[in-house]
Coordinates of C-alpha atoms in Angstrom, one line a residue:
M230 CA 138.8 99.9 86.5
V231 CA 137.8 97.0 88.9
R232 CA 134.0 96.6 88.7
R233 CA 132.8 96.1 92.3
R234 CA 129.2 95.9 93.5
L235 CA 127.7 98.5 95.7
G236 CA 126.3 96.0 98.3
D237 CA 129.8 94.4 98.9
I238 CA 131.4 97.8 99.3
L239 CA 128.8 99.0 101.9
V240 CA 129.1 95.7 103.9
E241 CA 132.9 96.0 103.9
Q242 CA 132.6 99.5 105.3
G243 CA 130.4 98.3 108.2
L244 CA 127.4 100.4 107.1
L245 CA 125.3 97.4 106.4
T246 CA 125.2 93.8 107.6
Q247 CA 125.0 90.9 105.2
A248 CA 121.6 90.1 106.5
E249 CA 120.3 93.6 105.8
L250 CA 121.7 93.5 102.4
Q251 CA 120.0 90.1 101.6
E252 CA 116.7 91.4 103.0
T253 CA 116.9 94.6 101.0
L254 CA 117.8 92.7 97.8
K255 CA 114.9 90.3 98.4
G256 CA 112.3 93.1 99.3
K257 CA 113.2 95.6 96.6
E258 CA 111.3 96.1 93.4
T259 CA 112.7 94.4 90.3
D260 CA 114.0 97.6 88.6
Q261 CA 114.8 99.5 91.8
K262 CA 118.5 100.2 92.4
L263 CA 120.0 98.9 95.6
G264 CA 121.1 102.4 96.8
D265 CA 117.5 103.7 96.4
A266 CA 116.1 100.7 98.2
L267 CA 118.6 101.1 101.2
L268 CA 117.7 104.9 101.4
Q269 CA 114.0 104.1 101.3
R270 CA 114.3 101.8 104.2
G271 CA 116.4 104.4 106.1
I272 CA 119.3 101.9 106.6
I273 CA 121.8 104.4 105.4
T274 CA 121.8 108.2 104.6
E275 CA 122.5 109.6 101.1
Q276 CA 125.6 111.3 102.5
Q277 CA 127.0 107.9 103.9
L278 CA 126.3 106.4 100.5
I279 CA 128.1 109.2 98.6
E280 CA 131.1 109.2 101.0
T281 CA 131.5 105.4 100.8
L282 CA 131.5 105.4 97.0
E283 CA 133.9 108.4 96.9
V284 CA 136.5 106.7 99.2
Q285 CA 136.1 103.1 97.8
L286 CA 135.9 103.8 94.1
G287 CA 138.1 106.9 94.1
I288 CA 135.4 108.8 92.2
P289 CA 135.0 112.4 93.4
H290 CA 131.7 113.9 94.8
V291 CA 130.3 117.0 93.3
S292 CA 127.7 119.4 94.6
L293 CA 125.4 120.7 91.8
F294 CA 124.1 123.6 93.7
R295 CA 125.4 126.7 91.9
Y296 CA 127.6 124.6 89.5
P297 CA 128.7 126.5 86.5
F298 CA 127.0 124.4 83.8
D299 CA 127.7 124.6 80.1
P300 CA 124.2 124.8 78.5
M301 CA 125.5 123.4 75.2
L302 CA 126.1 120.0 76.9
F303 CA 122.4 119.6 77.6
N304 CA 122.0 118.9 73.9
V305 CA 124.6 116.2 74.1
V306 CA 122.8 114.1 76.7
P307 CA 119.0 114.0 75.8
K308 CA 116.5 115.0 78.4
E309 CA 114.7 111.6 78.4
F310 CA 117.9 109.8 79.0
A311 CA 119.0 112.2 81.7
K312 CA 115.7 111.7 83.5
R313 CA 115.5 108.0 83.2
K314 CA 119.1 107.2 84.1
L315 CA 119.6 110.2 86.5
V316 CA 122.7 111.7 84.9
V317 CA 123.8 115.3 84.3
P318 CA 126.6 116.5 81.9
L319 CA 129.1 118.7 83.7
K320 CA 132.0 119.7 81.3
T321 CA 134.2 118.4 78.6
E322 CA 138.0 118.2 78.5
G323 CA 139.4 117.0 75.2
D324 CA 137.6 113.7 74.4
R325 CA 136.4 113.2 78.0
L326 CA 132.9 114.1 79.2
F327 CA 132.4 114.5 82.9
I328 CA 129.0 113.5 84.1
A329 CA 127.3 113.5 87.6
M330 CA 125.4 110.4 88.4
N331 CA 123.7 108.9 91.4
D332 CA 125.2 105.4 91.0
P333 CA 128.7 105.4 89.4
T334 CA 128.7 101.6 89.6
D335 CA 126.0 101.6 86.9
F336 CA 128.3 100.6 84.1
I337 CA 125.6 99.9 81.5
T338 CA 124.6 103.6 81.6
I339 CA 128.3 104.6 81.3
D340 CA 128.7 102.4 78.3
D341 CA 125.4 103.7 76.7
L342 CA 126.7 107.3 77.1
R343 CA 130.1 106.5 75.6
L344 CA 128.4 104.9 72.6
T345 CA 125.9 107.7 72.1
T346 CA 128.1 110.7 72.7
G347 CA 131.4 109.4 71.4
F348 CA 133.2 110.7 74.5
Q349 CA 135.1 108.8 77.1
I350 CA 132.9 109.1 80.2
E351 CA 134.4 110.3 83.5
P352 CA 131.8 109.7 86.3
T353 CA 131.4 111.8 89.4
I354 CA 129.0 111.2 92.2
A355 CA 126.1 113.5 93.1
S356 CA 123.0 112.9 95.3
K357 CA 119.8 111.8 93.6
E358 CA 118.0 114.8 94.8
D359 CA 120.6 117.2 93.5
I360 CA 120.4 115.5 90.1
V361 CA 116.6 115.5 89.9
K362 CA 116.5 119.3 90.9
T363 CA 119.2 120.0 88.3
I364 CA 117.3 118.2 85.5
A365 CA 114.1 120.0 86.5
K366 CA 115.9 123.4 86.6
Y367 CA 118.1 123.3 83.5
Y368 CA 116.4 120.9 81.0
D369 CA 113.0 122.3 81.8
E370 CA 113.8 125.9 82.2
E371 CA 115.1 125.9 78.6
S372 CA 111.9 124.4 77.3
Y373 CA 109.9 126.7 79.6
D374 CA 111.3 129.9 78.0
E375 CA 110.6 128.4 74.6
L376 CA 107.0 127.7 75.7
L377 CA 106.5 131.3 76.7
E378 CA 107.6 132.4 73.3
E379 CA 105.2 130.0 71.6
L380 CA 102.2 130.8 73.8
P381 CA 101.0 134.2 72.4
Q382 CA 100.2 132.6 69.0
A383 CA 98.4 129.8 70.8
T384 CA 95.6 132.0 72.1
E385 CA 93.9 132.2 68.7
E386 CA 93.0 128.5 68.4
Q387 CA 93.0 128.2 72.2
Q388 CA 90.2 125.6 72.4
N389 CA 91.9 123.1 70.1
E390 CA 95.2 123.6 71.7
L391 CA 93.9 122.5 75.2
N392 CA 93.5 118.9 74.0
D393 CA 96.5 118.7 71.7
L394 CA 99.2 116.9 73.7
D395 CA 102.0 118.7 72.0
A396 CA 100.5 122.2 72.5
P397 CA 102.7 124.6 74.6
I398 CA 100.1 125.1 77.3
V399 CA 99.7 121.3 77.8
R400 CA 103.5 120.9 78.0
L401 CA 103.7 123.8 80.5
V402 CA 101.1 122.3 82.8
N403 CA 102.8 118.8 82.6
Q404 CA 106.1 120.5 83.4
I405 CA 104.8 122.3 86.5
L406 CA 103.4 119.0 87.7
S407 CA 106.6 117.1 87.0
N408 CA 108.7 119.6 88.9
A409 CA 106.3 119.5 91.8
V410 CA 106.5 115.6 92.0
S411 CA 110.4 115.7 91.7
Q412 CA 110.5 118.3 94.5
K413 CA 108.2 116.1 96.7
A414 CA 105.6 118.9 96.9
S415 CA 102.2 117.9 98.5
D416 CA 100.2 120.7 96.9
V417 CA 100.5 123.0 93.9
H418 CA 98.7 126.4 94.1
F419 CA 97.9 128.5 91.0
D420 CA 97.3 131.9 92.6
P421 CA 95.7 134.6 90.5
Q422 CA 96.9 138.1 91.2
E423 CA 95.8 141.4 89.6
N424 CA 98.4 141.3 86.8
R425 CA 100.2 137.9 87.1
I426 CA 99.7 134.3 88.2
L427 CA 101.8 132.7 90.9
V428 CA 102.7 129.0 90.9
R429 CA 103.5 127.9 94.5
Y430 CA 104.5 124.5 95.8
R431 CA 104.0 123.3 99.4
I432 CA 107.0 121.3 100.4
D433 CA 107.3 119.8 103.9
G434 CA 104.4 121.9 105.0
T435 CA 105.6 125.3 103.9
L436 CA 104.5 127.2 100.7
R437 CA 107.0 128.9 98.4
T438 CA 106.7 130.6 95.1
E439 CA 108.1 128.4 92.3
R440 CA 107.5 130.8 89.3
V441 CA 105.5 133.8 88.2
L442 CA 103.5 133.6 85.0
P443 CA 102.0 136.3 82.8
K444 CA 98.2 137.1 83.5
T445 CA 97.4 136.3 79.8
M446 CA 98.1 132.6 80.5
Q447 CA 95.6 132.3 83.4
Q448 CA 92.5 131.2 81.5
M449 CA 94.4 128.7 79.4
I450 CA 96.0 127.1 82.4
T451 CA 92.7 127.0 84.3
A452 CA 90.9 125.5 81.3
R453 CA 93.6 122.8 80.7
I454 CA 93.5 121.7 84.3
K455 CA 89.7 121.6 84.3
I456 CA 89.7 119.5 81.1
L457 CA 92.1 117.0 82.8
A458 CA 89.9 116.9 86.0
N459 CA 86.6 116.5 84.1
L460 CA 85.3 119.9 85.4
D461 CA 82.9 122.3 83.7
I462 CA 85.2 124.8 81.9
T463 CA 82.3 127.2 81.2
E464 CA 81.4 127.5 84.9
N465 CA 83.7 130.0 86.8
R466 CA 81.3 131.3 89.4
I467 CA 81.1 128.4 91.8
P468 CA 83.8 126.2 93.4
Q469 CA 84.4 122.8 91.8
D470 CA 86.2 119.6 92.8
G471 CA 87.7 117.0 90.6
R472 CA 90.3 114.3 90.3
I473 CA 93.1 113.5 87.9
K474 CA 94.9 110.1 87.6
T475 CA 98.1 110.3 85.7
T476 CA 101.7 109.2 85.4
V477 CA 104.5 111.7 86.0
D478 CA 108.1 110.6 85.3
F479 CA 107.1 106.9 85.4
R480 CA 105.2 107.2 88.7
A481 CA 101.5 106.7 89.3
I482 CA 100.2 110.0 90.7
D483 CA 96.7 110.9 91.9
L484 CA 95.7 114.6 91.9
R485 CA 92.8 116.2 93.8
V486 CA 91.8 119.4 92.1
S487 CA 89.8 122.2 93.7
S488 CA 88.9 125.4 91.9
L489 CA 87.7 128.5 93.8
P490 CA 86.4 131.8 92.3
T491 CA 88.3 134.8 93.7
V492 CA 88.4 138.5 92.8
F493 CA 91.1 138.0 90.2
G494 CA 89.8 134.7 88.7
E495 CA 89.8 131.1 89.7
K496 CA 92.4 129.9 92.2
I497 CA 93.3 126.2 91.6
V498 CA 94.9 124.0 94.2
M499 CA 96.1 120.4 93.3
R500 CA 96.8 118.0 96.1
I501 CA 99.4 115.5 95.0
L502 CA 99.0 111.9 96.2
D503 CA 102.0 109.9 95.2
L504 CA 100.7 106.4 95.1
S505 CA 104.2 104.9 95.2
Q506 CA 105.0 106.8 98.4
N507 CA 102.0 106.0 100.5
L508 CA 102.8 104.9 104.1
T509 CA 101.0 101.7 104.9
D510 CA 103.4 100.4 107.6
I511 CA 102.6 101.5 111.1
S512 CA 106.2 101.2 112.3
K513 CA 107.2 104.0 109.8
L514 CA 104.7 106.5 111.2
G515 CA 107.1 107.8 113.9
F516 CA 105.2 106.4 117.0
N517 CA 107.4 106.2 120.1
D518 CA 107.5 102.8 121.7
I519 CA 104.9 103.5 124.5
N520 CA 102.4 105.1 122.1
M521 CA 102.9 102.4 119.5
E522 CA 102.2 99.7 122.0
R523 CA 99.0 101.5 123.2
F524 CA 97.8 102.1 119.6
L525 CA 98.3 98.5 118.5
H526 CA 96.5 97.3 121.7
E527 CA 93.5 99.5 120.9
I528 CA 93.2 98.5 117.2
D529 CA 93.3 94.8 118.2
K530 CA 90.1 95.2 120.2
P531 CA 87.0 93.6 118.5
N532 CA 84.7 96.6 118.9
G533 CA 84.6 100.2 120.0
I534 CA 85.6 103.5 118.4
I535 CA 89.1 104.8 117.8
L536 CA 89.3 108.5 116.8
I537 CA 92.3 110.2 115.2
S538 CA 92.2 114.0 115.7
G539 CA 94.1 116.9 114.2
P540 CA 93.8 119.8 111.7
T541 CA 93.7 119.3 107.9
G542 CA 97.1 118.0 106.5
S543 CA 98.3 116.5 109.8
G544 CA 98.6 113.0 108.4
K545 CA 95.5 111.5 109.9
S546 CA 94.6 109.6 106.7
S547 CA 98.1 108.0 106.6
T548 CA 97.7 106.7 110.2
L549 CA 94.2 105.4 109.4
Y550 CA 95.4 103.6 106.2
A551 CA 98.4 102.1 108.1
A552 CA 96.0 100.8 110.8
L553 CA 93.7 99.3 108.2
N554 CA 96.6 97.7 106.4
K555 CA 97.7 96.1 109.6
L556 CA 94.2 94.8 110.3
N557 CA 93.6 93.7 106.7
S558 CA 93.4 89.9 106.3
E559 CA 91.3 87.3 104.6
E560 CA 89.3 86.6 107.8
V561 CA 87.9 90.2 108.2
N562 CA 85.5 92.3 106.1
I563 CA 86.7 95.9 106.1
I564 CA 84.5 98.6 104.6
T565 CA 85.3 102.3 104.4
V566 CA 83.2 105.4 103.6
E567 CA 85.5 108.3 102.6
D568 CA 85.4 111.8 101.1
P569 CA 87.4 111.4 98.9
V570 CA 89.0 108.0 98.7
E571 CA 92.6 109.0 98.8
Y572 CA 94.5 105.7 98.4
Q573 CA 93.0 102.5 97.1
L574 CA 93.9 99.6 99.3
E575 CA 93.8 96.0 98.1
G576 CA 91.2 93.7 99.8
I577 CA 89.3 96.7 101.4
N578 CA 85.9 97.9 100.1
Q579 CA 86.0 101.6 99.8
I580 CA 83.0 103.9 99.2
Q581 CA 83.2 107.4 97.9
V582 CA 80.8 109.9 99.4
N583 CA 78.6 111.6 96.8
A584 CA 76.3 114.2 98.4
N585 CA 74.7 115.1 95.0
V586 CA 73.0 111.7 94.9
G587 CA 72.4 111.6 98.7
L588 CA 75.3 109.3 99.5
T589 CA 76.5 111.1 102.6
F590 CA 78.7 109.7 105.4
A591 CA 75.5 108.8 107.4
A592 CA 73.7 107.1 104.5
G593 CA 76.9 105.2 103.5
L594 CA 77.4 104.1 107.1
R595 CA 73.8 102.8 107.3
S596 CA 74.2 100.7 104.2
I597 CA 77.7 99.4 105.3
L598 CA 76.1 97.9 108.5
R599 CA 73.9 95.7 106.3
Q600 CA 77.1 94.3 104.5
D601 CA 78.2 92.3 107.5
P602 CA 81.5 94.2 108.2
D603 CA 84.0 93.5 111.0
I604 CA 85.8 96.8 110.8
V605 CA 84.4 100.1 109.5
M606 CA 86.4 103.2 108.7
V607 CA 84.5 106.5 108.4
G608 CA 86.5 109.3 106.8
E609 CA 85.3 112.0 109.2
I610 CA 82.8 112.5 112.0
R611 CA 81.3 115.9 110.9
D612 CA 77.8 115.8 112.5
K613 CA 75.5 114.2 115.0
E614 CA 74.0 111.8 112.6
T615 CA 77.3 110.3 111.5
A616 CA 78.5 110.2 115.2
D617 CA 75.2 108.5 116.2
I618 CA 75.5 105.7 113.6
S619 CA 79.3 105.2 114.3
I620 CA 78.5 104.7 118.0
R621 CA 75.6 102.3 117.3
A622 CA 78.0 100.4 115.0
S623 CA 80.6 100.1 117.7
L624 CA 78.0 99.0 120.3
T625 CA 76.8 96.2 118.0
G626 CA 80.3 94.5 117.8
H627 CA 82.2 96.5 115.1
L628 CA 85.5 98.2 115.3
V629 CA 85.1 101.7 114.0
L630 CA 88.0 104.0 113.0
S631 CA 87.4 107.6 112.2
T632 CA 88.9 111.2 112.3
I633 CA 87.6 114.3 114.0
H634 CA 88.9 117.9 113.6
T635 CA 90.0 119.0 117.1
N636 CA 93.2 120.4 118.7
D637 CA 94.0 117.5 121.0
S638 CA 92.7 114.2 122.3
I639 CA 90.8 115.5 125.3
A640 CA 89.0 118.1 123.1
S641 CA 87.7 115.3 120.9
I642 CA 85.7 113.9 123.9
T643 CA 84.1 117.3 124.6
R644 CA 83.4 117.7 120.8
L645 CA 81.4 114.5 120.7
M646 CA 79.2 115.8 123.6
D647 CA 78.9 119.2 121.9
M648 CA 77.5 117.4 118.9
G649 CA 74.7 116.2 121.2
I650 CA 75.9 112.6 122.0
E651 CA 74.9 111.4 125.4
P652 CA 77.8 111.0 127.8
F653 CA 76.9 107.3 128.6
L654 CA 77.1 106.6 124.8
V655 CA 80.5 108.2 124.6
T656 CA 81.9 106.1 127.5
A657 CA 80.2 102.9 126.2
S658 CA 81.9 103.2 122.8
L659 CA 85.1 105.2 122.8
N660 CA 88.3 103.2 123.2
A661 CA 90.9 105.7 122.5
V662 CA 91.8 109.0 120.8
V663 CA 95.0 109.7 118.9
A664 CA 96.0 113.3 118.3
Q665 CA 98.7 114.0 115.8
R666 CA 100.6 116.7 114.0
L667 CA 103.3 116.8 111.3
I668 CA 106.7 118.4 112.0
R669 CA 109.7 118.8 109.8
R670 CA 112.8 116.7 110.3
V671 CA 116.3 118.1 110.6
C672 CA 118.2 117.5 107.4
R673 CA 120.5 114.5 107.9
D674 CA 123.1 115.8 105.6
C675 CA 123.8 119.2 107.2
R676 CA 122.8 118.6 110.8
E677 CA 125.1 120.1 113.5
I678 CA 125.0 119.5 117.3
Q679 CA 124.6 122.8 119.2
P680 CA 124.3 123.6 122.9
A681 CA 120.6 124.2 123.9
T682 CA 119.7 127.8 124.7
V683 CA 118.5 129.0 128.2
R684 CA 114.9 129.2 127.0
E685 CA 115.0 125.7 125.5
K686 CA 116.3 124.3 128.7
A687 CA 113.5 126.1 130.6
I688 CA 110.9 124.6 128.2
F689 CA 112.3 121.1 128.6
A690 CA 112.6 121.4 132.4
K691 CA 108.9 122.4 132.6
R692 CA 108.0 119.0 131.1
G693 CA 110.5 117.2 133.3
I694 CA 113.1 116.5 130.6
S695 CA 116.8 117.5 130.8
I696 CA 118.5 118.7 127.6
G697 CA 122.2 119.6 126.9
T698 CA 122.6 119.7 123.2
I699 CA 120.2 120.1 120.2
A700 CA 120.5 119.1 116.5
R701 CA 120.0 121.9 113.8
G702 CA 120.4 121.9 110.1
K703 CA 122.7 124.6 108.9
G704 CA 121.3 124.5 105.4
C705 CA 122.6 122.7 102.4
P706 CA 121.6 122.1 98.7
Q707 CA 119.8 118.9 99.7
C708 CA 117.3 120.8 101.9
N709 CA 117.1 124.0 99.8
M710 CA 119.1 125.7 102.5
S711 CA 116.2 125.4 105.0
G712 CA 117.9 122.9 107.4
Y713 CA 114.9 120.6 107.3
K714 CA 114.2 117.7 104.9
G715 CA 111.1 115.5 105.1
R716 CA 108.4 115.3 107.8
M717 CA 107.4 113.0 110.6
A718 CA 104.5 112.8 113.0
I719 CA 104.2 113.5 116.7
H720 CA 101.4 111.7 118.6
E721 CA 99.3 111.7 121.8
V722 CA 97.4 108.5 122.5
L723 CA 94.7 108.9 125.1
V724 CA 93.3 105.5 126.3
V725 CA 89.8 106.0 127.7
D726 CA 89.9 103.9 130.8
D727 CA 87.3 103.5 133.7
A728 CA 88.5 106.6 135.6
I729 CA 88.1 108.8 132.6
K730 CA 84.7 107.2 131.8
D731 CA 83.6 108.1 135.4
I732 CA 84.5 111.8 134.8
I733 CA 82.6 111.8 131.5
N734 CA 79.5 110.2 133.0
R735 CA 79.2 112.7 135.8
G736 CA 79.9 115.6 133.4
G737 CA 83.4 116.4 134.6
T738 CA 85.7 118.9 133.1
A739 CA 88.5 118.6 130.5
A740 CA 91.0 119.5 133.3
E741 CA 89.9 116.5 135.4
I742 CA 90.3 114.2 132.3
R743 CA 93.8 115.7 131.8
E744 CA 94.7 114.9 135.4
I745 CA 93.8 111.2 135.0
A746 CA 95.7 111.2 131.7
V747 CA 98.8 112.5 133.4
R748 CA 98.4 109.9 136.1
N749 CA 98.2 107.2 133.4
K750 CA 101.6 108.5 132.0
T751 CA 100.0 109.7 128.7
I752 CA 102.7 111.2 126.4
F753 CA 101.2 114.5 125.3
L754 CA 101.9 116.1 121.8
I755 CA 104.5 118.5 123.3
D756 CA 106.2 115.7 125.2
D757 CA 106.5 113.5 122.2
G758 CA 107.9 116.4 120.2
L759 CA 110.4 117.3 122.9
I760 CA 111.6 113.7 123.1
K761 CA 112.1 113.7 119.3
V762 CA 114.1 117.0 119.7
K763 CA 116.3 115.2 122.4
E764 CA 116.8 112.3 119.9
G765 CA 118.1 114.9 117.4
M766 CA 115.3 114.4 114.9
T767 CA 113.8 117.9 114.9
T768 CA 114.1 121.3 116.5
T769 CA 112.3 123.0 119.5
E770 CA 110.9 125.7 117.1
E771 CA 109.2 123.0 115.0
V772 CA 107.5 121.4 118.0
L773 CA 106.3 124.7 119.5
R774 CA 104.9 125.6 116.0
V775 CA 102.3 122.8 116.3
A776 CA 102.0 121.9 120.0
M777 CA 101.0 124.1 122.9
T778 CA 103.0 124.3 126.2
D779 CA 100.9 124.5 129.3

């Protein structure tokens, strides 16, 4: 077999330029594979990668969804090896072992397998996601059943078990987390019911039940998670918050843990912050060109306030961190006060709010201003006191970035005045408000172009956009048959100009501000969403789920 390199094959196929190849090779991490680096940068899709390898190398492609696996073979290829090298054994024929692998040009892994198993190795290609899901499902399901058998005996010496790293309950919690990370879940919910406990994952913004556990395990699972998060395991009457820093499948993961007493026991929610996945590049946030230009222009100003608005889980923090990352340089002193500090950024001084000792947003902000900052980031403006100090900071020559919980950009202005801020202070300090939401992307592997429905055409026409066809995912193993994979943001950037300031100063209405915004060609959330539908990135249903039509 001729051993050819993946990069050369993709360049030959015209899916990649030599310049892109060199840039990716230079920019990728040392142990990262080229295919992964290209997918991460969005230069090629996984489907294109698989098809190229299939044609060029003459190696078949296999879909692992509903594949009839032989469970005996999972003992031939050890779990650790399968996870590290992303390989799954499929079947044997005589002295040949067929394996599915993400990168069939990885000859070192093929040689390793040949030596350890004694079989001749026949590689087939499968997508990375397919392999990860299969490993999680088959290797872990097996051990999961064994765990359930071991658990009844574990209850007697429960307390000692919770700290023993090889105890069944410890392995079970680790496995639930490992699965959540491999499926790119943002949250894990442990929901206590009357006679069972549900484990649910939130993937791309929607919750789904992953597995159902017996009620007898509830206390042990709760206690184990509390031990990890340094919470009080004897206290189950009041809500508690904690944090876990850990490594799952060789990746640094930060978990925010929240426990809440319910009728059937404590409900635990873990928010997963994947430190290797954090978005710190503004160009990757999904801003369209006009919004991007306006946003960059606003954050380049030396003083004033920029607010980012939206409900919980709409990606506000990612936008703030990306903006700080862009502004971060040796010449400026950036200080943040957050609750909690989600991602730690190098070269930025971050303060964690601690209400128990009196370190609130307002108290933290006051101290920050004595530290000679250039740029200040306040996690959230929740009350009049925080708003007052933020405005004072912006009027004394600081650029202040913050978030506010409102439905759209214009509502943020009225919210400030509802808090009791004088209109003249709002106009003197506020530069811009960015509203944003997260919507699901159409799966790139199963997207189909379909004609737009009559209703869709009417919705688009109302916003002055014409539409003929729409992209929809028909559902495939890559996207769990949902038709969507991954998420992106839609934005609305309202620049507060002199005309809007006049309206605010004379106590005008939100409708008047909206009129000026329309005249300034502001792209509202619904417009940005519909533009992304027209570009084939998402569907009309997704946009209407988060944005209002007039």
